[in-house]
Coordinates of C-alpha atoms and ligand atoms in Angstrom, one line a residue:
M1 CA -204.7 -1.3 -114.3
R2 CA -205.3 -1.7 -110.4
M3 CA -202.3 -3.4 -108.9
E4 CA -201.2 -3.7 -105.3
A5 CA -197.5 -3.3 -106.5
Y6 CA -196.4 -2.1 -109.7
Q7 CA -193.7 -0.1 -111.5
E8 CA -194.1 3.5 -112.6
C9 CA -192.2 6.1 -114.6
I10 CA -190.9 8.9 -112.4
D11 CA -191.4 11.5 -115.0
P12 CA -194.8 13.4 -113.9
A13 CA -195.5 13.9 -117.8
C14 CA -195.2 10.3 -118.6
R15 CA -196.1 8.0 -115.6
L16 CA -196.2 5.0 -117.8
R17 CA -196.9 1.9 -115.5
Y18 CA -195.5 -1.8 -115.8
P19 CA -196.5 -5.0 -113.8
I20 CA -194.2 -5.9 -110.8
D21 CA -193.0 -9.2 -112.4
E22 CA -191.4 -7.4 -115.4
F23 CA -187.7 -6.6 -115.6
R24 CA -186.9 -3.2 -117.0
I25 CA -184.5 -0.4 -116.3
T26 CA -186.6 2.4 -117.9
C27 CA -190.0 3.0 -119.3
E28 CA -190.2 2.9 -123.0
R29 CA -189.5 6.4 -123.2
G30 CA -186.4 6.0 -121.3
H31 CA -187.3 7.5 -118.0
A32 CA -186.4 5.9 -114.7
L33 CA -188.8 3.6 -112.8
D34 CA -190.1 3.4 -109.2
V35 CA -191.7 0.5 -107.4
K36 CA -195.2 1.8 -106.3
Y37 CA -197.8 0.5 -103.8
A38 CA -201.3 0.9 -103.9
S39 CA -202.3 0.9 -100.4
T40 CA -201.1 2.9 -97.4
P41 CA -199.5 0.7 -94.7
S42 CA -200.8 1.1 -91.1
K43 CA -198.9 3.0 -88.5
S44 CA -199.4 0.1 -86.2
L45 CA -196.7 -1.8 -88.1
K46 CA -194.3 0.4 -86.0
D47 CA -195.1 -2.0 -83.2
V48 CA -194.7 -5.1 -85.3
F49 CA -191.3 -4.0 -86.7
Y50 CA -190.3 -3.5 -83.1
A51 CA -191.7 -6.8 -82.1
R52 CA -189.8 -8.5 -84.7
R53 CA -186.5 -7.5 -83.1
N54 CA -187.3 -10.5 -80.8
H55 CA -186.8 -12.7 -83.9
G56 CA -187.9 -16.0 -82.8
N57 CA -185.4 -17.8 -84.9
N58 CA -187.0 -16.3 -88.1
I59 CA -184.1 -14.9 -90.2
Y60 CA -186.7 -12.4 -92.0
N61 CA -187.1 -10.7 -88.6
E62 CA -183.4 -10.9 -87.7
S63 CA -182.7 -9.1 -91.1
G64 CA -182.6 -5.4 -90.8
V65 CA -184.2 -5.3 -94.4
W66 CA -186.8 -7.8 -94.0
R67 CA -187.9 -6.8 -90.5
F68 CA -189.6 -3.9 -92.5
R69 CA -190.9 -6.2 -95.3
D70 CA -194.5 -4.6 -95.2
L71 CA -193.0 -1.4 -96.4
I72 CA -191.1 -3.0 -99.3
N73 CA -193.6 -5.5 -100.2
F74 CA -193.4 -6.0 -103.9
A75 CA -193.3 -9.8 -103.4
Q76 CA -196.9 -9.3 -101.8
I77 CA -196.6 -11.5 -98.9
D78 CA -198.6 -11.3 -95.6
T79 CA -197.2 -13.6 -93.3
E80 CA -195.2 -14.2 -90.1
E81 CA -194.2 -17.7 -91.0
Y82 CA -190.6 -18.4 -91.8
E83 CA -191.3 -21.1 -94.4
E84 CA -193.7 -18.8 -96.3
C85 CA -191.1 -16.0 -96.2
K86 CA -188.5 -18.4 -97.5
K87 CA -190.3 -19.1 -100.8
Y88 CA -190.0 -15.5 -101.8
L89 CA -187.6 -13.5 -99.8
V90 CA -183.7 -13.5 -100.4
S91 CA -181.6 -12.9 -97.5
L92 CA -178.0 -14.0 -96.3
D93 CA -179.2 -15.7 -93.2
G94 CA -180.8 -12.6 -91.8
A95 CA -177.4 -10.7 -91.8
E96 CA -178.2 -7.8 -94.1
G97 CA -178.9 -4.8 -91.8
R98 CA -178.7 -6.8 -88.6
L99 CA -175.7 -4.8 -87.0
S100 CA -176.1 -1.3 -88.5
K101 CA -178.1 1.3 -86.6
P102 CA -177.1 4.9 -85.4
F103 CA -174.3 5.1 -82.9
K104 CA -173.0 8.1 -81.0
M105 CA -169.5 8.8 -81.7
S106 CA -168.0 11.4 -79.4
K107 CA -164.5 12.0 -81.0
V108 CA -166.2 12.3 -84.4
A109 CA -168.7 14.8 -82.8
E110 CA -165.9 16.9 -81.2
Y111 CA -164.0 17.0 -84.7
V112 CA -167.0 18.0 -86.6
G113 CA -168.0 20.6 -83.9
M114 CA -171.3 19.1 -82.8
D115 CA -172.6 18.1 -79.3
K116 CA -172.0 14.2 -78.8
D117 CA -175.6 13.7 -78.2
C118 CA -176.7 15.3 -81.7
L119 CA -174.6 13.3 -83.9
F120 CA -175.2 9.7 -84.9
L121 CA -173.3 7.5 -87.5
Q122 CA -174.8 4.5 -88.8
P123 CA -172.1 1.9 -89.9
E124 CA -173.6 0.2 -93.0
G125 CA -170.1 -1.5 -93.5
Y126 CA -171.3 -3.9 -90.8
N127 CA -173.5 -5.8 -93.4
P128 CA -172.2 -9.2 -94.6
S129 CA -170.4 -8.0 -97.5
G130 CA -169.1 -4.8 -95.9
S131 CA -171.4 -2.3 -97.3
F132 CA -174.7 -0.8 -97.5
K133 CA -175.3 -2.4 -100.9
D134 CA -176.5 -5.8 -99.2
N135 CA -179.7 -3.8 -98.0
G136 CA -180.7 -3.4 -101.8
M137 CA -179.0 -6.5 -103.1
A138 CA -181.2 -8.7 -100.8
T139 CA -184.5 -7.2 -102.4
A140 CA -183.0 -7.1 -106.1
L141 CA -182.2 -10.7 -105.9
T142 CA -185.8 -11.3 -104.5
H143 CA -187.1 -9.7 -107.5
A144 CA -184.7 -11.8 -109.6
K145 CA -185.9 -14.9 -107.9
M146 CA -189.5 -13.9 -108.8
L147 CA -188.6 -13.9 -112.3
N148 CA -186.5 -17.0 -112.1
V149 CA -183.5 -15.4 -113.3
K150 CA -180.3 -17.5 -113.9
K151 CA -177.9 -14.8 -114.3
I152 CA -177.3 -11.3 -112.8
M153 CA -174.8 -8.6 -114.0
C154 CA -173.4 -5.2 -112.6
A155 CA -170.8 -2.7 -113.2
S156 CA -169.1 -1.4 -109.9
T157 CA -166.5 0.4 -108.1
G158 CA -166.3 -2.8 -105.9
N159 CA -168.9 -2.9 -103.4
T160 CA -171.9 -3.7 -105.4
S161 CA -169.9 -6.4 -107.3
A162 CA -168.9 -7.9 -103.7
S163 CA -172.6 -7.8 -102.6
A164 CA -174.0 -9.2 -105.8
A165 CA -171.5 -12.1 -105.9
M166 CA -172.1 -12.8 -102.4
Y167 CA -176.0 -13.1 -102.8
A168 CA -175.7 -14.8 -106.2
S169 CA -173.4 -17.7 -105.0
N170 CA -175.7 -18.1 -102.0
E171 CA -178.7 -18.4 -104.4
G172 CA -177.0 -20.5 -107.0
I173 CA -177.2 -17.7 -109.7
L174 CA -174.6 -16.9 -112.1
C175 CA -172.9 -13.4 -111.6
E176 CA -170.9 -11.2 -114.0
V177 CA -169.4 -8.1 -112.7
Y178 CA -167.8 -5.3 -114.7
V179 CA -165.0 -3.3 -112.8
P180 CA -162.7 -0.4 -113.8
R181 CA -159.3 -2.3 -114.2
G182 CA -156.9 -1.0 -111.4
E183 CA -159.4 1.4 -109.9
I184 CA -161.2 -0.9 -107.3
A185 CA -159.9 -1.6 -103.8
I186 CA -158.1 -4.9 -103.7
G187 CA -160.5 -6.2 -101.0
K188 CA -163.4 -5.7 -103.1
L189 CA -161.9 -7.4 -106.1
G190 CA -160.9 -10.2 -103.8
Q191 CA -164.5 -10.7 -102.7
A192 CA -165.9 -10.8 -106.2
L193 CA -163.4 -13.5 -107.0
Q194 CA -164.0 -15.4 -103.9
F195 CA -167.7 -15.4 -104.2
G196 CA -167.3 -17.1 -107.5
A197 CA -168.2 -14.3 -110.0
Q198 CA -166.9 -13.7 -113.4
V199 CA -164.9 -10.6 -113.2
V200 CA -164.6 -8.7 -116.5
E201 CA -162.1 -5.9 -116.3
V202 CA -162.8 -2.6 -118.4
D203 CA -160.1 -0.3 -119.5
G204 CA -161.9 2.9 -118.4
N205 CA -163.8 4.3 -115.3
F206 CA -167.0 3.1 -113.7
D207 CA -169.0 5.2 -116.2
D208 CA -167.5 3.3 -119.0
A209 CA -167.9 -0.1 -117.4
L210 CA -171.6 0.8 -116.8
Q211 CA -172.3 1.6 -120.4
I212 CA -170.5 -1.6 -121.5
M213 CA -172.4 -3.8 -119.0
L214 CA -175.7 -2.4 -119.8
R215 CA -175.0 -3.3 -123.6
E216 CA -173.9 -6.6 -122.7
A217 CA -176.8 -7.3 -120.4
K218 CA -179.3 -6.2 -123.0
S219 CA -177.7 -8.6 -125.6
S220 CA -177.6 -11.5 -123.3
N221 CA -180.9 -10.8 -121.5
A222 CA -179.2 -10.7 -118.0
Y223 CA -180.9 -9.1 -115.0
V224 CA -179.1 -5.9 -114.0
V225 CA -178.5 -5.3 -110.2
N226 CA -177.0 -1.9 -110.3
S227 CA -179.0 0.9 -108.6
V228 CA -180.7 1.8 -111.8
N229 CA -182.7 -1.4 -111.0
P230 CA -185.6 0.2 -109.0
F231 CA -185.8 -3.0 -106.8
R232 CA -182.3 -2.2 -105.3
I233 CA -183.7 1.3 -104.3
E234 CA -186.5 -0.5 -102.3
G235 CA -184.2 -2.4 -100.1
Q236 CA -181.9 0.5 -99.3
K237 CA -184.8 2.4 -97.7
A238 CA -184.3 0.1 -94.7
I239 CA -181.2 2.2 -94.1
V240 CA -183.6 5.0 -93.3
Y241 CA -186.2 2.9 -91.4
R242 CA -183.5 1.6 -89.1
A243 CA -182.3 5.3 -88.2
L244 CA -185.9 6.4 -87.9
E245 CA -186.9 3.5 -85.7
Y246 CA -183.8 4.1 -83.5
L247 CA -184.9 7.7 -82.9
D248 CA -188.6 6.6 -82.1
W249 CA -189.6 7.6 -85.5
N250 CA -188.8 11.2 -84.7
P251 CA -186.9 12.3 -87.8
P252 CA -183.5 13.9 -87.5
D253 CA -182.8 17.4 -89.0
W254 CA -180.2 15.8 -91.5
L255 CA -179.3 12.7 -93.3
V256 CA -175.9 12.8 -94.6
Y257 CA -174.5 10.5 -97.4
P258 CA -171.6 10.4 -99.6
G259 CA -172.8 10.7 -103.3
G260 CA -171.7 8.5 -106.2
A261 CA -174.1 7.0 -108.8
L262 CA -176.9 8.6 -106.2
G263 CA -178.7 5.3 -105.8
N264 CA -178.6 5.5 -102.1
T265 CA -179.8 9.3 -101.7
S266 CA -182.5 8.3 -104.4
S267 CA -183.5 5.6 -102.0
A268 CA -183.6 7.8 -99.1
G269 CA -185.6 10.3 -100.9
K270 CA -188.2 7.9 -102.0
C271 CA -188.4 6.4 -98.5
L272 CA -189.1 9.9 -97.0
M273 CA -191.7 10.8 -99.7
E274 CA -193.5 7.7 -99.0
L275 CA -193.5 8.0 -95.2
Y276 CA -194.6 11.6 -95.5
E277 CA -197.4 10.7 -97.8
W278 CA -198.5 7.9 -95.5
G279 CA -198.3 10.2 -92.6
W280 CA -195.9 8.3 -90.7
I281 CA -193.5 11.4 -90.4
K282 CA -194.5 14.9 -90.1
K283 CA -191.1 16.5 -90.5
V284 CA -188.7 15.8 -93.5
P285 CA -185.0 15.6 -92.8
R286 CA -182.9 17.4 -95.1
L287 CA -180.5 15.3 -97.2
A288 CA -176.9 16.5 -97.4
I289 CA -175.0 14.7 -100.3
I290 CA -171.2 14.9 -100.1
N291 CA -169.2 14.6 -103.4
A292 CA -165.4 13.9 -103.6
E293 CA -163.9 17.2 -105.0
G294 CA -162.4 15.1 -107.8
A295 CA -165.7 13.5 -108.7
N296 CA -168.3 16.4 -108.1
T297 CA -170.6 16.3 -110.9
L298 CA -173.8 16.8 -108.7
Y299 CA -171.9 19.4 -106.8
T300 CA -171.0 21.4 -109.8
L301 CA -174.4 21.1 -111.3
Y302 CA -176.6 21.4 -108.4
N303 CA -174.9 24.5 -107.0
G304 CA -174.9 26.2 -110.4
K305 CA -171.0 26.1 -111.0
F306 CA -171.2 25.2 -114.7
N307 CA -172.8 27.8 -117.1
G308 CA -174.4 29.6 -113.9
R309 CA -177.5 27.3 -114.0
A310 CA -178.4 25.4 -111.0
L311 CA -179.6 22.0 -111.9
R312 CA -183.0 21.2 -110.1
W313 CA -185.8 18.5 -110.2
N314 CA -188.1 21.4 -110.9
K315 CA -191.3 19.1 -110.5
G316 CA -189.8 16.8 -113.2
K317 CA -188.9 19.5 -115.8
V318 CA -185.1 18.8 -115.4
D319 CA -182.8 21.1 -117.6
L320 CA -181.6 17.9 -119.6
E321 CA -179.7 20.3 -121.9
L322 CA -177.5 21.4 -119.1
I323 CA -176.5 17.9 -118.2
G324 CA -175.8 17.1 -121.9
E325 CA -173.7 20.2 -122.1
Y326 CA -171.8 19.4 -118.9
Y327 CA -171.1 15.8 -120.1
A328 CA -169.9 17.3 -123.5
Y329 CA -167.6 19.7 -121.7
M330 CA -166.1 16.8 -119.6
D331 CA -165.6 14.7 -122.7
K332 CA -163.9 17.8 -124.7
Q333 CA -161.7 18.7 -121.7
N334 CA -160.9 15.2 -121.0
I335 CA -162.2 15.7 -117.4
R336 CA -162.2 12.1 -115.7
P337 CA -163.4 11.6 -112.0
R338 CA -160.2 11.3 -109.9
T339 CA -160.2 10.4 -106.2
D340 CA -158.6 8.0 -104.1
A341 CA -162.1 7.2 -102.8
T342 CA -162.6 4.8 -105.8
A343 CA -166.0 3.8 -104.4
I344 CA -167.4 7.3 -105.5
Q345 CA -164.9 7.9 -108.4
I346 CA -168.2 8.3 -110.7
G347 CA -168.5 11.3 -113.3
R348 CA -172.1 10.6 -114.7
P349 CA -174.4 9.6 -111.7
A350 CA -176.7 7.1 -113.1
N351 CA -179.5 8.2 -110.8
L352 CA -179.0 11.9 -111.3
L353 CA -182.7 12.6 -111.8
K354 CA -184.0 10.6 -108.8
G355 CA -181.3 12.1 -106.9
L356 CA -182.5 15.7 -107.9
R357 CA -186.0 14.5 -106.8
A358 CA -184.8 13.7 -103.4
L359 CA -183.0 16.8 -102.9
E360 CA -186.1 18.8 -104.0
F361 CA -188.2 16.8 -101.7
T362 CA -186.0 17.3 -98.6
N363 CA -184.8 20.8 -99.4
G364 CA -181.2 19.1 -99.6
V365 CA -177.8 20.5 -100.1
V366 CA -174.8 19.2 -101.9
E367 CA -171.2 19.8 -100.7
Q368 CA -167.8 18.5 -101.8
V369 CA -164.8 17.6 -99.9
S370 CA -161.2 16.9 -100.8
D371 CA -159.4 13.6 -100.4
G372 CA -157.4 14.8 -97.5
E373 CA -160.6 15.9 -95.6
M374 CA -162.0 12.5 -96.4
Y375 CA -158.9 10.7 -95.1
D376 CA -159.3 12.7 -91.7
G377 CA -162.9 11.7 -91.6
M378 CA -162.1 8.1 -92.0
A379 CA -159.4 8.3 -89.4
V380 CA -161.5 10.0 -86.8
V381 CA -164.3 7.4 -87.1
G382 CA -161.4 4.9 -86.4
L383 CA -160.7 6.6 -83.1
N384 CA -164.2 5.7 -81.9
G385 CA -163.6 2.1 -82.7
F386 CA -165.4 1.8 -86.0
D387 CA -163.9 1.3 -89.4
C388 CA -165.0 2.7 -92.6
E389 CA -163.7 3.1 -95.9
L390 CA -162.5 6.4 -97.5
A391 CA -165.7 7.3 -99.4
S392 CA -167.5 7.1 -96.0
G393 CA -165.0 9.4 -94.6
A394 CA -166.8 12.0 -96.8
V395 CA -169.6 11.9 -94.2
P396 CA -167.7 13.3 -91.1
A397 CA -165.7 15.6 -93.6
G398 CA -169.0 17.0 -95.1
I399 CA -170.8 17.5 -91.7
K400 CA -167.6 19.3 -90.4
K401 CA -167.7 21.7 -93.5
L402 CA -171.5 22.3 -93.3
R403 CA -171.1 23.0 -89.6
E404 CA -168.4 25.5 -90.4
M405 CA -170.6 27.1 -92.9
E406 CA -173.5 27.1 -90.3
V407 CA -175.6 25.3 -92.7
I408 CA -175.8 22.7 -90.0
K409 CA -176.7 24.1 -86.7
S410 CA -174.9 23.0 -83.4
D411 CA -178.1 21.6 -81.9
D412 CA -179.5 19.8 -85.2
I413 CA -179.7 16.1 -85.0
V414 CA -177.7 14.6 -87.7
V415 CA -177.6 11.0 -88.8
G416 CA -174.7 10.3 -91.1
I417 CA -174.5 7.0 -93.1
L418 CA -171.2 5.3 -93.2
T419 CA -171.6 3.5 -96.3
G420 CA -168.8 0.8 -96.3
R421 CA -166.2 -1.0 -94.4
Q422 CA -162.5 -0.6 -94.9
K423 CA -161.5 -2.9 -97.8
D424 CA -158.1 -1.3 -98.7
P425 CA -155.9 -1.4 -95.6
N426 CA -152.9 0.2 -97.7
L427 CA -154.8 3.5 -97.6
V428 CA -154.9 3.4 -93.8
I429 CA -151.3 2.5 -93.5
R430 CA -150.2 5.3 -95.8
Y431 CA -152.0 7.7 -93.7
H432 CA -150.5 6.7 -90.4
M433 CA -147.1 6.5 -91.9
D434 CA -147.3 10.3 -92.7
A435 CA -146.7 12.1 -89.5
N436 CA -148.3 15.3 -90.8
R437 CA -151.6 13.8 -91.1
R438 CA -154.0 15.0 -88.4
F439 CA -154.9 11.9 -86.7
A440 CA -151.7 10.0 -87.7
V441 CA -150.1 7.7 -85.1
T442 CA -147.0 6.5 -87.0
P443 CA -145.6 3.3 -86.2
R444 CA -142.1 3.3 -84.3
A445 CA -139.4 1.1 -84.2
Y446 CA -138.6 -0.8 -80.9
K447 CA -135.2 0.5 -80.8
D448 CA -135.9 4.2 -81.2
L449 CA -138.5 3.8 -78.5
K450 CA -136.0 2.5 -76.2
K451 CA -133.6 5.3 -77.2
D452 CA -136.2 8.1 -76.3
T453 CA -137.0 6.7 -72.8
K454 CA -133.4 6.6 -71.7
Ligands
LIG501 N1 -170.0 4.7 -100.4 C1 -169.5 3.5 -100.8 C2 -168.7 2.8 -99.8 C3 -170.0 2.9 -102.1 O1 -169.5 1.8 -102.4 C4 -170.6 3.7 -102.9 C5 -171.1 3.3 -104.3 C6 -171.2 5.1 -102.5 C7 -170.9 5.5 -101.3 C8 -172.1 5.8 -103.3 O2 -173.4 5.4 -103.3 O3 -173.4 5.2 -105.7 O4 -175.6 5.1 -104.4 O5 -174.3 7.1 -104.6 N2 -170.5 2.1 -105.0 C9 -170.9 1.7 -106.1 C10 -170.4 0.3 -106.4 C11 -171.1 2.7 -107.3 O6 -170.3 0.0 -107.6 O7 -169.9 -0.2 -105.4 P1 -174.2 5.9 -104.5

């Protein structure tokens, strides 16, 4: 079967292929799928991408996702024409990825122990729904549109549901979102409701919500937009394209992400594998994935903290028994993921295998940070005039830790992805009310201020 774009199972011993216009989450043997392209994109596209920054009123050039459309071209379009793009590509008026690029943040650099010219943070919260999810939702909805889908579904810790609901409402598609009751930031819940989604509250955590939603989606034939959908992963590659383009396609030494379901890091890994294979990059940045201490499945398994066996992709021969043993242990001991960073409060990362593949390809590392460290990370980003949510605070916190361990060297070039915008101001207010917190500036009563200056 010769196809320009197709889907392929990630298991090297299986490699089943499917046409691009089919929707499935796994191959028939249960392995995750990749979107694959038959041809090698020309390096001259780098100039085309740059030229499109002068967008000429074409929202598909304005979009920080679709500007790179030739590298995520499963819709098989070859045109600069707005009207032609419009027939196939889903965009929220070009807003996805438009404002996010690497920024230098001197106060964060000082805090993590790096030179201010070596550290870049990319605020993906500055997407239209306030998180990196919009990068992948634009592409998932494009695939849904290709298939004439009438209803999408997802389970979510809040940002996926906000993004899905936003694009679905804009496209006139029904949207149903499954969320863990009481465990998502209020701003995220508000977004899903405001964008007209049917919210379904699950008594349980994200892992439970995902299982229930997948069951429901199967029985109602709905299109799933979680990151187990390979078309989501395609769009999120644009996060890396923007970072690389900003650095003139000179790869940094490190890319640092918070780890939850591992969709984002799977996407970064696939992106780098392709760019390397195509000869676009000669050096592969190392991935650093940062777990919350209270939701640290990847950290535990990757670093051999459970049963002394370090879980690896191992060229596709993953120790699945180890994963099974750990999940059984979690169930038996009633270990539930627990962190204030509810975005990454996940115990069973749905993209674990793809995440391991990304770590192997990039010689990556996995670290964990406490909630307290994430709060300080979030706060210091604020001192540079950017906002991010607590899960994104894992990025500065993780870089600091890896610097202290000398895993990241002082002259390494580091790009950290700030995955989402602040959607729970109560967390910020609580932090600053506590004068013992490192960056707290506690509000003061006017009358006391007057007393002190007398
Ligand atoms: N940061 C934020 C702000 C997130 O919302 C998420 C995931 C992650 C990091 C982790 O990314 O899952 O690709 O490893 N949020 C999902 C959701 C689970 O439902 O919104 P990941």
